[in-house]
CSV table of C-alpha atoms in Angstrom, one decimal:
chain,number,residue,atom,x,y,z
A,194,MET,CA,-38.0,29.5,8.3
A,195,HIS,CA,-35.3,30.8,10.6
A,196,THR,CA,-34.6,27.3,12.0
A,197,ASP,CA,-34.3,25.9,8.4
A,198,LYS,CA,-31.8,28.6,7.6
A,199,LYS,CA,-29.8,27.7,10.7
A,200,HIS,CA,-29.8,24.0,9.8
A,201,PHE,CA,-28.6,24.9,6.3
A,202,HIS,CA,-25.7,27.0,7.7
A,203,TRP,CA,-24.7,24.2,10.1
A,204,GLY,CA,-24.9,21.8,7.2
A,205,ILE,CA,-22.6,24.0,5.0
A,206,LEU,CA,-20.2,24.5,7.9
A,207,TYR,CA,-20.0,20.7,8.7
A,208,GLY,CA,-19.6,19.9,5.0
A,209,THR,CA,-16.8,22.4,4.7
A,210,LEU,CA,-15.1,20.9,7.7
A,211,LEU,CA,-15.5,17.4,6.3
A,212,VAL,CA,-14.0,18.5,2.9
A,213,LEU,CA,-11.1,20.3,4.6
A,214,PHE,CA,-10.4,17.3,6.9
A,215,THR,CA,-10.5,14.9,3.9
A,216,ALA,CA,-8.1,17.1,2.0
A,217,TYR,CA,-5.7,17.1,4.9
A,218,VAL,CA,-5.9,13.3,5.2
A,219,LEU,CA,-5.1,13.0,1.4
A,220,LEU,CA,-2.2,15.4,1.7
A,221,ASP,CA,-0.9,13.6,4.8
A,222,THR,CA,-1.1,10.2,3.0
A,223,PHE,CA,0.3,11.1,-0.4
A,224,VAL,CA,2.1,14.5,-0.3
A,225,ILE,CA,3.4,15.9,2.9
A,226,PRO,CA,6.9,14.6,3.4
A,227,ARG,CA,7.9,13.7,6.9
A,228,SER,CA,11.5,12.8,7.7
A,229,TYR,CA,12.0,10.6,10.8
A,230,ALA,CA,15.7,9.7,10.5
A,231,SER,CA,18.6,10.1,8.1
A,232,VAL,CA,20.5,7.0,7.0
A,233,GLN,CA,23.9,8.4,8.0
A,234,SER,CA,22.9,9.3,11.5
A,235,SER,CA,21.1,6.0,12.0
A,236,ALA,CA,23.9,3.9,10.5
A,237,THR,CA,26.3,5.1,13.2
A,238,GLU,CA,23.9,3.9,15.9
A,239,GLY,CA,23.1,0.7,14.2
A,240,ASN,CA,24.4,-2.8,14.3
A,241,GLN,CA,27.4,-2.8,11.9
A,242,SER,CA,27.9,-6.6,12.0
A,243,SER,CA,27.8,-7.3,8.3
A,244,GLY,CA,30.7,-9.1,6.6
A,245,SER,CA,33.8,-7.4,5.5
A,246,GLN,CA,33.8,-4.9,2.7
A,247,SER,CA,34.3,-6.3,-0.8
A,248,GLU,CA,37.8,-5.6,-2.2
A,249,THR,CA,36.8,-4.5,-5.6
A,250,SER,CA,38.6,-1.3,-6.4
A,251,SER,CA,41.5,-3.0,-8.0
A,252,ALA,CA,39.6,-5.9,-9.6
A,253,ALA,CA,39.1,-5.9,-13.4
A,254,ILE,CA,35.5,-5.2,-14.3
A,255,SER,CA,33.8,-6.8,-17.3
A,256,SER,CA,30.5,-5.4,-18.1
A,257,SER,CA,27.9,-5.5,-20.9
A,258,ASP,CA,24.1,-4.9,-21.3
A,259,THR,CA,23.4,-8.3,-19.9
A,260,SER,CA,26.3,-9.1,-17.6
A,261,TYR,CA,28.6,-7.7,-14.9
A,262,ASP,CA,31.6,-9.3,-13.2
A,263,ASN,CA,34.2,-7.6,-11.0
A,264,GLY,CA,35.6,-10.7,-9.4
A,265,SER,CA,33.4,-10.5,-6.3
A,266,ILE,CA,30.1,-9.7,-7.9
A,267,SER,CA,28.8,-11.7,-10.9
A,268,ILE,CA,25.5,-10.8,-12.5
A,269,THR,CA,23.8,-12.3,-15.5
A,270,LEU,CA,20.6,-10.7,-16.9
A,271,THR,CA,18.2,-12.8,-19.0
A,272,THR,CA,14.8,-12.1,-20.4
A,273,SER,CA,12.2,-14.7,-21.0
A,274,ARG,CA,8.5,-15.2,-21.7
A,275,TYR,CA,6.2,-16.9,-19.3
A,276,CYS,CA,2.4,-16.9,-19.2
A,277,ASP,CA,2.2,-14.2,-21.8
A,278,THR,CA,4.5,-12.1,-19.6
A,279,THR,CA,8.0,-10.7,-20.1
A,280,VAL,CA,10.1,-11.8,-17.2
A,281,TYR,CA,13.6,-10.4,-16.4
A,282,VAL,CA,15.9,-12.5,-14.2
A,283,ALA,CA,19.1,-11.2,-12.7
A,284,ASP,CA,21.2,-14.1,-11.6
A,285,ILE,CA,23.6,-12.9,-8.9
A,286,THR,CA,26.6,-14.6,-7.3
A,287,LEU,CA,28.5,-12.7,-4.6
A,288,ALA,CA,31.8,-13.3,-2.9
A,289,ASP,CA,30.6,-11.3,0.1
A,290,VAL,CA,27.1,-10.6,1.4
A,291,SER,CA,28.0,-6.9,2.0
A,292,ALA,CA,27.3,-6.3,-1.7
A,293,LEU,CA,23.6,-7.1,-1.2
A,294,LYS,CA,22.2,-3.8,0.2
A,295,THR,CA,19.2,-1.7,0.5
A,296,ALA,CA,18.8,2.1,0.2
A,297,LEU,CA,16.2,4.6,1.1
A,298,ALA,CA,15.0,7.4,-1.1
A,299,ASP,CA,17.0,10.6,-0.4
A,300,ASP,CA,18.9,8.6,2.3
A,301,THR,CA,16.0,9.4,4.6
A,302,TYR,CA,13.6,7.2,6.5
A,303,GLY,CA,10.2,8.9,6.5
A,304,LYS,CA,6.8,9.2,5.0
A,305,ASN,CA,6.2,10.5,1.5
A,306,ILE,CA,9.9,10.6,0.9
A,307,THR,CA,10.2,8.9,-2.5
A,308,ALA,CA,12.4,8.7,-5.6
A,309,THR,CA,12.5,6.5,-8.6
A,310,THR,CA,14.4,3.2,-8.3
A,311,SER,CA,16.9,4.4,-10.9
A,312,SER,CA,17.7,7.7,-9.2
A,313,THR,CA,18.2,6.0,-5.8
A,314,ALA,CA,20.3,3.3,-7.5
A,315,GLU,CA,22.4,5.9,-9.3
A,316,SER,CA,23.0,7.9,-6.1
A,317,ASN,CA,24.2,4.7,-4.4
A,318,ASN,CA,26.4,3.5,-7.3
A,319,ALA,CA,24.3,0.4,-7.7
A,320,VAL,CA,25.1,-2.1,-10.4
A,321,LEU,CA,21.7,-3.8,-10.2
A,322,ALA,CA,18.6,-2.6,-8.3
A,323,ILE,CA,15.0,-3.5,-7.8
A,324,ASN,CA,12.3,-1.6,-5.9
A,325,GLY,CA,11.9,-2.6,-2.3
A,326,ASP,CA,8.8,-3.0,-0.1
A,327,PHE,CA,7.6,0.7,-0.3
A,328,TYR,CA,7.7,0.8,3.5
A,329,GLY,CA,6.5,4.5,3.4
A,330,ALA,CA,3.1,3.5,2.1
A,331,GLN,CA,2.4,1.8,5.4
A,332,ASN,CA,2.4,3.1,8.9
A,333,ARG,CA,3.3,-0.4,10.3
A,334,GLY,CA,5.5,-3.3,9.4
A,335,TYR,CA,9.1,-4.0,10.5
A,336,VAL,CA,11.8,-1.9,8.8
A,337,ILE,CA,15.4,-3.0,9.3
A,338,ARG,CA,17.8,-1.8,6.6
A,339,ASN,CA,21.6,-2.4,6.5
A,340,GLY,CA,21.5,-3.4,10.2
A,341,VAL,CA,19.5,-0.4,11.4
A,342,LEU,CA,16.1,-0.7,13.0
A,343,TYR,CA,13.8,2.0,11.7
A,344,ARG,CA,10.3,0.7,12.6
A,345,ASP,CA,9.4,-2.0,15.1
A,346,THR,CA,5.6,-1.9,15.0
A,347,ALA,CA,4.1,-5.0,13.5
A,348,MET,CA,1.7,-4.8,10.6
A,349,SER,CA,-0.3,-7.8,11.8
A,350,SER,CA,0.6,-11.1,13.5
A,351,ASP,CA,0.5,-13.0,10.2
A,352,GLN,CA,2.4,-10.5,8.1
A,353,GLU,CA,5.2,-12.4,6.4
A,354,ASP,CA,8.6,-10.6,6.2
A,355,LEU,CA,11.8,-11.5,4.4
A,356,VAL,CA,14.8,-11.6,6.7
A,357,ILE,CA,18.3,-11.4,5.1
A,358,GLY,CA,20.8,-12.3,7.7
A,359,SER,CA,24.3,-10.9,8.1
A,360,ASP,CA,25.5,-14.2,6.7
A,361,GLY,CA,23.4,-13.6,3.5
A,362,SER,CA,20.8,-16.3,4.3
A,363,PHE,CA,17.1,-15.7,3.5
A,364,SER,CA,14.3,-16.7,5.8
A,365,ILE,CA,10.7,-15.8,6.0
A,366,ILE,CA,9.1,-15.0,9.4
A,367,THR,CA,5.8,-13.7,10.5
A,368,GLU,CA,5.7,-10.5,12.6
A,369,GLY,CA,3.6,-12.2,15.2
A,370,GLU,CA,6.2,-14.7,16.1
A,371,THR,CA,9.1,-12.3,16.9
A,372,SER,CA,9.8,-8.6,17.5
A,373,ALA,CA,11.9,-6.5,15.2
A,374,GLN,CA,14.5,-6.0,18.0
A,375,GLU,CA,14.8,-9.8,18.4
A,376,LEU,CA,15.4,-10.1,14.7
A,377,LEU,CA,18.1,-7.4,14.8
A,378,ASP,CA,19.7,-9.1,17.9
A,379,GLY,CA,19.6,-12.4,16.0
A,380,GLY,CA,21.6,-11.0,13.1
A,381,ALA,CA,19.0,-9.6,10.7
A,382,TRP,CA,20.7,-7.3,8.2
A,383,GLN,CA,17.7,-6.5,6.1
A,384,VAL,CA,14.0,-7.0,6.9
A,385,LEU,CA,11.5,-6.4,4.1
A,386,SER,CA,7.8,-6.3,5.0
A,387,PHE,CA,5.6,-6.8,2.0
A,388,GLY,CA,5.1,-10.4,0.9
A,389,PRO,CA,3.8,-12.9,0.9
A,390,GLY,CA,6.6,-15.4,0.9
A,391,LEU,CA,6.5,-17.5,-2.3
A,392,LEU,CA,8.9,-20.4,-1.6
A,393,GLU,CA,10.4,-22.0,1.4
A,394,ASN,CA,12.8,-24.9,1.2
A,395,GLY,CA,12.0,-25.0,-2.5
A,396,GLU,CA,8.3,-25.6,-1.9
A,397,ILE,CA,5.6,-23.2,-3.0
A,398,THR,CA,4.0,-21.5,0.0
A,399,VAL,CA,1.3,-19.5,-1.7
A,400,GLY,CA,-2.1,-20.8,-2.8
A,401,ALA,CA,-3.2,-20.8,-6.4
A,402,ASN,CA,-5.6,-17.9,-5.6
A,403,ALA,CA,-3.4,-16.0,-3.2
A,404,GLU,CA,-2.9,-12.3,-3.8
A,405,VAL,CA,-1.4,-9.2,-2.3
A,406,SER,CA,-4.0,-7.5,-0.2
A,407,LYS,CA,-6.9,-6.9,-2.5
A,408,SER,CA,-5.4,-7.6,-5.9
A,409,MET,CA,-7.2,-10.2,-7.9
A,410,THR,CA,-5.5,-10.3,-11.3
A,411,SER,CA,-2.1,-10.7,-12.9
A,412,ASN,CA,0.2,-7.7,-12.3
A,413,PRO,CA,3.7,-6.5,-12.7
A,414,ARG,CA,5.8,-8.2,-10.0
A,415,THR,CA,9.1,-7.8,-8.2
A,416,ASP,CA,10.6,-10.7,-6.4
A,417,ILE,CA,13.8,-11.7,-4.8
A,418,GLY,CA,15.1,-15.2,-4.0
A,419,GLU,CA,18.0,-17.3,-2.7
A,420,ILE,CA,19.2,-20.3,-4.7
A,421,SER,CA,22.1,-21.2,-2.5
A,422,PRO,CA,24.5,-19.4,-0.1
A,423,LEU,CA,25.5,-16.1,-1.8
A,424,HIS,CA,23.6,-17.1,-5.0
A,425,TYR,CA,20.5,-15.0,-5.5
A,426,VAL,CA,18.0,-14.0,-8.2
A,427,MET,CA,16.1,-10.7,-8.6
A,428,VAL,CA,13.1,-11.2,-10.8
A,429,VAL,CA,10.8,-8.5,-12.3
A,430,ALA,CA,7.8,-9.3,-14.5
A,431,ASP,CA,6.1,-6.7,-16.7
A,432,GLY,CA,2.4,-6.4,-16.7
A,433,ARG,CA,-0.8,-4.4,-17.4
A,434,THR,CA,0.1,-4.1,-21.1
A,435,SER,CA,-1.0,-5.9,-24.3
A,436,GLN,CA,2.6,-7.1,-24.7
A,437,SER,CA,2.9,-8.5,-21.1
A,438,ALA,CA,0.0,-9.5,-19.0
A,439,GLY,CA,1.7,-9.9,-15.7
A,440,LEU,CA,1.8,-12.8,-13.3
A,441,SER,CA,-0.3,-14.1,-10.4
A,442,LEU,CA,1.6,-14.8,-7.2
A,443,TYR,CA,1.3,-18.5,-7.8
A,444,GLU,CA,2.6,-18.2,-11.4
A,445,LEU,CA,5.5,-16.2,-10.0
A,446,ALA,CA,6.2,-18.9,-7.4
A,447,GLU,CA,6.2,-21.6,-10.0
A,448,TYR,CA,8.6,-19.6,-12.2
A,449,MET,CA,10.9,-19.0,-9.2
A,450,GLN,CA,10.8,-22.7,-8.4
A,451,GLY,CA,11.8,-23.5,-12.0
A,452,LEU,CA,14.9,-21.3,-11.4
A,453,GLY,CA,15.9,-23.5,-8.5
A,454,VAL,CA,15.2,-20.9,-5.9
A,455,THR,CA,14.8,-22.3,-2.3
A,456,THR,CA,13.5,-19.1,-0.6
A,457,ALA,CA,11.5,-16.5,-2.6
A,458,TYR,CA,9.7,-13.4,-1.4
A,459,ASN,CA,7.3,-11.0,-3.2
A,460,LEU,CA,8.1,-7.3,-3.0
A,461,ASP,CA,6.0,-4.3,-4.0
A,462,GLY,CA,4.7,-4.8,-7.5
A,463,GLY,CA,2.3,-3.0,-9.8
A,464,GLY,CA,3.5,0.4,-11.0
A,465,SER,CA,6.5,0.1,-8.6
A,466,SER,CA,8.1,-2.9,-10.3
A,467,THR,CA,11.4,-1.7,-11.7
A,468,LEU,CA,14.6,-3.4,-12.6
A,469,TYR,CA,17.7,-1.3,-13.0
A,470,PHE,CA,21.0,-2.6,-14.4
A,471,ASN,CA,24.2,-0.9,-15.4
A,472,GLY,CA,22.7,2.6,-15.5
A,473,THR,CA,19.5,1.6,-17.4
A,474,VAL,CA,15.9,0.7,-16.5
A,475,VAL,CA,15.6,-2.7,-18.1
A,476,ASN,CA,11.9,-3.4,-17.8
A,477,ARG,CA,8.8,-1.4,-18.8
A,478,PRO,CA,7.4,-0.1,-15.5
A,479,THR,CA,3.8,1.2,-15.8
A,480,THR,CA,1.0,2.0,-13.4
A,481,ASP,CA,-1.9,2.5,-15.9
A,482,GLY,CA,-0.7,0.1,-18.7
A,483,LYS,CA,-0.4,3.0,-21.1
A,484,THR,CA,2.4,5.2,-19.9
A,485,ILE,CA,5.8,3.6,-19.4
A,486,SER,CA,7.4,5.5,-16.5
A,487,GLU,CA,8.9,4.7,-13.2
A,488,ARG,CA,6.9,5.2,-10.0
A,489,LYS,CA,8.7,6.9,-7.1
A,490,VAL,CA,9.2,4.5,-4.3
A,491,SER,CA,10.5,4.6,-0.7
A,492,ASP,CA,13.4,2.2,-1.1
A,493,ILE,CA,15.4,-0.2,-3.2
A,494,VAL,CA,17.3,-3.5,-2.9
A,495,TYR,CA,20.5,-3.4,-4.8
A,496,ILE,CA,23.8,-4.9,-5.6
A,497,GLY,CA,26.7,-2.5,-5.3
A,498,THR,CA,30.3,-2.3,-4.4
B,108,MET,CA,-39.7,12.3,3.5
B,109,ARG,CA,-40.3,10.9,0.0
B,110,GLY,CA,-38.2,13.7,-1.4
B,111,LEU,CA,-35.4,12.8,0.9
B,112,ALA,CA,-35.7,9.1,0.0
B,113,ARG,CA,-35.5,10.1,-3.7
B,114,ASN,CA,-32.5,12.3,-3.1
B,115,TYR,CA,-30.7,9.5,-1.2
B,116,LEU,CA,-31.5,7.1,-4.0
B,117,LEU,CA,-29.9,9.4,-6.5
B,118,ILE,CA,-26.9,9.8,-4.3
B,119,SER,CA,-26.5,6.0,-4.0
B,120,LEU,CA,-26.8,5.7,-7.7
B,121,GLY,CA,-24.1,8.3,-8.1
B,122,CYS,CA,-21.9,6.6,-5.6
B,123,ALA,CA,-22.4,3.2,-7.4
B,124,GLY,CA,-21.4,4.8,-10.7
B,125,PHE,CA,-18.4,6.4,-9.2
B,126,SER,CA,-17.2,3.2,-7.5
B,127,THR,CA,-17.8,1.2,-10.7
B,128,ILE,CA,-15.6,3.6,-12.7
B,129,TYR,CA,-13.0,3.7,-10.0
B,130,GLU,CA,-12.8,-0.1,-9.8
B,131,PHE,CA,-12.7,-0.3,-13.6
B,132,PHE,CA,-9.4,1.7,-13.7
B,133,SER,CA,-7.9,-0.1,-10.7
B,134,HIS,CA,-6.2,-3.0,-12.5
B,135,GLY,CA,-8.1,-5.6,-10.6
B,136,VAL,CA,-7.2,-4.2,-7.2
B,137,TYR,CA,-10.5,-4.0,-5.3
B,138,SER,CA,-11.8,-2.7,-2.1
B,139,TYR,CA,-15.1,-3.6,-0.5
B,140,PHE,CA,-15.2,0.0,0.9
B,141,MET,CA,-15.3,1.2,-2.7
B,142,ILE,CA,-17.5,-1.6,-4.1
B,143,LEU,CA,-20.1,-1.1,-1.4
B,144,LEU,CA,-19.9,2.7,-1.4
B,145,GLY,CA,-23.5,3.1,-2.6
B,146,LEU,CA,-24.9,1.0,0.2
B,147,PHE,CA,-24.6,3.8,2.9
B,148,PRO,CA,-27.0,6.2,1.2
B,149,LEU,CA,-29.2,3.4,0.0
B,150,LEU,CA,-29.6,1.4,3.2
B,151,LEU,CA,-29.2,4.2,5.7
B,152,GLY,CA,-30.7,7.0,3.6
B,153,ALA,CA,-33.2,6.0,0.9
B,154,ALA,CA,-34.6,3.0,2.7
B,155,PRO,CA,-35.4,4.4,6.1
B,156,PHE,CA,-36.8,7.7,4.8
B,157,PHE,CA,-38.9,5.8,2.3
B,158,LEU,CA,-40.2,3.6,5.1
B,159,LEU,CA,-40.9,6.6,7.2
B,160,SER,CA,-42.9,8.2,4.4
B,161,ARG,CA,-45.0,5.1,4.1
B,162,THR,CA,-45.5,4.0,7.6
B,163,SER,CA,-45.2,6.9,10.0
B,164,THR,CA,-47.0,10.1,10.6
B,165,VAL,CA,-44.3,11.4,12.9
B,166,TYR,CA,-41.2,12.7,11.1
B,167,PRO,CA,-37.8,13.6,12.5
B,168,SER,CA,-37.1,17.2,13.3
B,169,GLY,CA,-34.8,19.4,11.3
B,170,HIS,CA,-32.2,18.9,14.1
B,171,ALA,CA,-32.4,15.1,13.9
B,172,ARG,CA,-32.3,15.1,10.1
B,173,GLY,CA,-29.4,17.4,10.0
B,174,THR,CA,-27.4,15.3,12.5
B,175,TYR,CA,-28.3,12.1,10.6
B,176,HIS,CA,-27.4,13.6,7.2
B,177,ALA,CA,-24.0,14.8,8.6
B,178,GLY,CA,-23.4,11.3,9.9
B,179,LEU,CA,-24.2,9.6,6.6
B,180,ALA,CA,-22.0,12.1,4.7
B,181,THR,CA,-19.1,11.3,7.1
B,182,LEU,CA,-19.6,7.5,6.8
B,183,GLY,CA,-19.8,7.8,3.0
B,184,THR,CA,-16.7,10.0,2.7
B,185,GLY,CA,-14.9,7.6,5.0
B,186,SER,CA,-15.9,4.6,2.9
B,187,CYS,CA,-14.8,6.3,-0.3
B,188,LEU,CA,-11.5,7.4,1.2
B,189,SER,CA,-10.8,4.0,2.7
B,190,GLY,CA,-11.5,2.5,-0.8
B,191,VAL,CA,-9.1,4.9,-2.5
B,192,LEU,CA,-6.3,4.2,0.0
B,193,GLU,CA,-6.9,0.5,0.0
B,194,ILE,CA,-6.7,0.3,-3.8
B,195,TYR,CA,-3.5,2.4,-3.8
B,196,GLY,CA,-2.1,0.0,-1.1
B,197,THR,CA,-1.7,2.4,1.8
B,198,THR,CA,-3.6,3.4,4.9
B,199,SER,CA,-4.1,6.4,7.1
B,200,PRO,CA,-4.3,6.7,10.9
B,201,TYR,CA,-7.2,9.2,10.4
B,202,LEU,CA,-9.6,6.7,8.8
B,203,PRO,CA,-11.1,5.6,12.2
B,204,VAL,CA,-12.2,9.3,12.7
B,205,TYR,CA,-14.7,8.9,9.9
B,206,TRP,CA,-16.2,5.7,11.3
B,207,SER,CA,-16.5,7.0,14.9
B,208,VAL,CA,-17.7,10.5,14.1
B,209,GLY,CA,-20.1,9.3,11.4
B,210,GLY,CA,-21.4,6.5,13.6
B,211,ILE,CA,-22.0,8.9,16.6
B,212,LEU,CA,-23.8,11.4,14.4
B,213,VAL,CA,-26.0,8.8,12.9
B,214,LEU,CA,-26.9,7.4,16.3
B,215,ALA,CA,-27.4,10.9,17.7
B,216,GLY,CA,-29.8,11.7,14.8
B,217,ILE,CA,-31.8,8.5,15.4
B,218,LEU,CA,-31.9,9.1,19.2
B,219,GLN,CA,-33.1,12.7,18.6
B,220,PHE,CA,-35.9,11.2,16.5
B,221,LEU,CA,-36.8,8.4,18.8
B,222,LEU,CA,-36.5,10.0,22.3
B,223,PRO,CA,-39.3,12.1,23.4
B,224,PRO,CA,-38.5,15.9,23.5
B,225,ARG,CA,-37.8,17.2,27.0
B,226,HIS,CA,-39.2,20.4,28.1
B,227,ARG,CA,-37.8,22.7,30.8
B,228,VAL,CA,-40.1,22.9,33.8
B,229,ASP,CA,-39.8,26.3,35.6
C-alpha cells in the first residue's frame, strides 16, 4: 500500500514536470520574444554593396488604387481569377534594384518578433509589400537581408533559397551547395529561405504533387518572380474561402509561367499571405477561412523609395 | 493487466479522436506525428499489457510499470507536440528531449521487468 502511494506521488510529480516542460516549449516556440540583432546595428556591419539610391524625392508621383509611378518605380496591380482563386499580381519595373528591399518586424532579427505585413510596410514607407519567408518560425535556414548576414545555418542540404543579387538578378540555390557567407561574398543582397523554387529559366521546376512541407491541398500563396532585369512580379493568391479556393504549387507555377516569369519562388503562404499596396491590404488574408485578418509575420519583401 | 490494457485502449481512442479533429481543422496540412498519435498507447500500451494478461503469470512490478507509463506519456506528448508544431510550420530544439527521455524510460521499464531482481548479499 505504501509502495503504491509512493509510485502514485512519483507519477504525479513526473506528470507535473512533463506538463511544465511542455508549457515552456510552447511558450518558447510561440510567445517568448528573443532579439538577436537590430537592423540598424547590423546594417552598419554589413555589406553595403547595393546600387545607388533612387533619386525620387523630386520626381512627380502618379498614384491610384491600382498603379504607382514615380519615374524610377512603376507598379501596376491587377486582379484575376484562376482555378477558382482570386489572384493579385503586382507588375513592377524599377530603375534601380535598391528599391527592392526587405524589412524585419520591429527592425529586429530574432525569434517570436512579429508584426503584420501592413504595419511593417507602413513603418518602412513601402509602396508595395508582401510577406516574406517567416524566418522566425524556423531555427535554421539562411537569412541575408539588405546585404546583412543574420543566420548561416542550413535548413537542409536540399533546401531551396531565393538569392536576389546586388544587380537585381534572381537565382535559386540549394543550401547544400554553398554557405551563406559564400553567397554574401558573391554579391547576394537578399536570401529568402522558404520555397520551393517554382520556375527556373522559364521552366516549371515543381512536380504536379509538390507541396510545402506537409501541405496537401490548395492554399493561399505568396510568390515573387523575375520577368527580365529589373522587371518583377509579386503574386498573392487568396485561399481557404468559398470565394477563393487557393492554388497548389504547380498551379501557381503555371500561372507565373503564363505571366512570362523566368525565375519564380514560393514564399510563406497560408494565413501569412498578404499583399499591401498604397497603404491598404489588397487581398483577403485568412488563417481559418472565416476571419479575414492579417497574421503577424517576421519579415516582408517590399518596394520603397 | 487487463485493466491497464483497457485504459490504454481508451487513451489511444482519445488520442485518435483528438488527432482527427486537429487534422480536420488544419486546412490540409498534415503531420504523421499527429495522424499516428494514437499508435503509442495502442501498440506500446494496450497491446503489450493485453498480451501479458493472456500469456504470462509474471507481471511487471510497480516500479517497472511506473517507469514504462512515464516513458509512454513522454513519447505521446512529444508526438502530439511535434504534430502541432509541424502543422503550424515551425519546430523546436527541445523536441528531441521527448524522444530521448521517453525512449530511455520505456526501455528502463522493460529492463526492470525482464531482468531478474538483484538482492544484496551481506
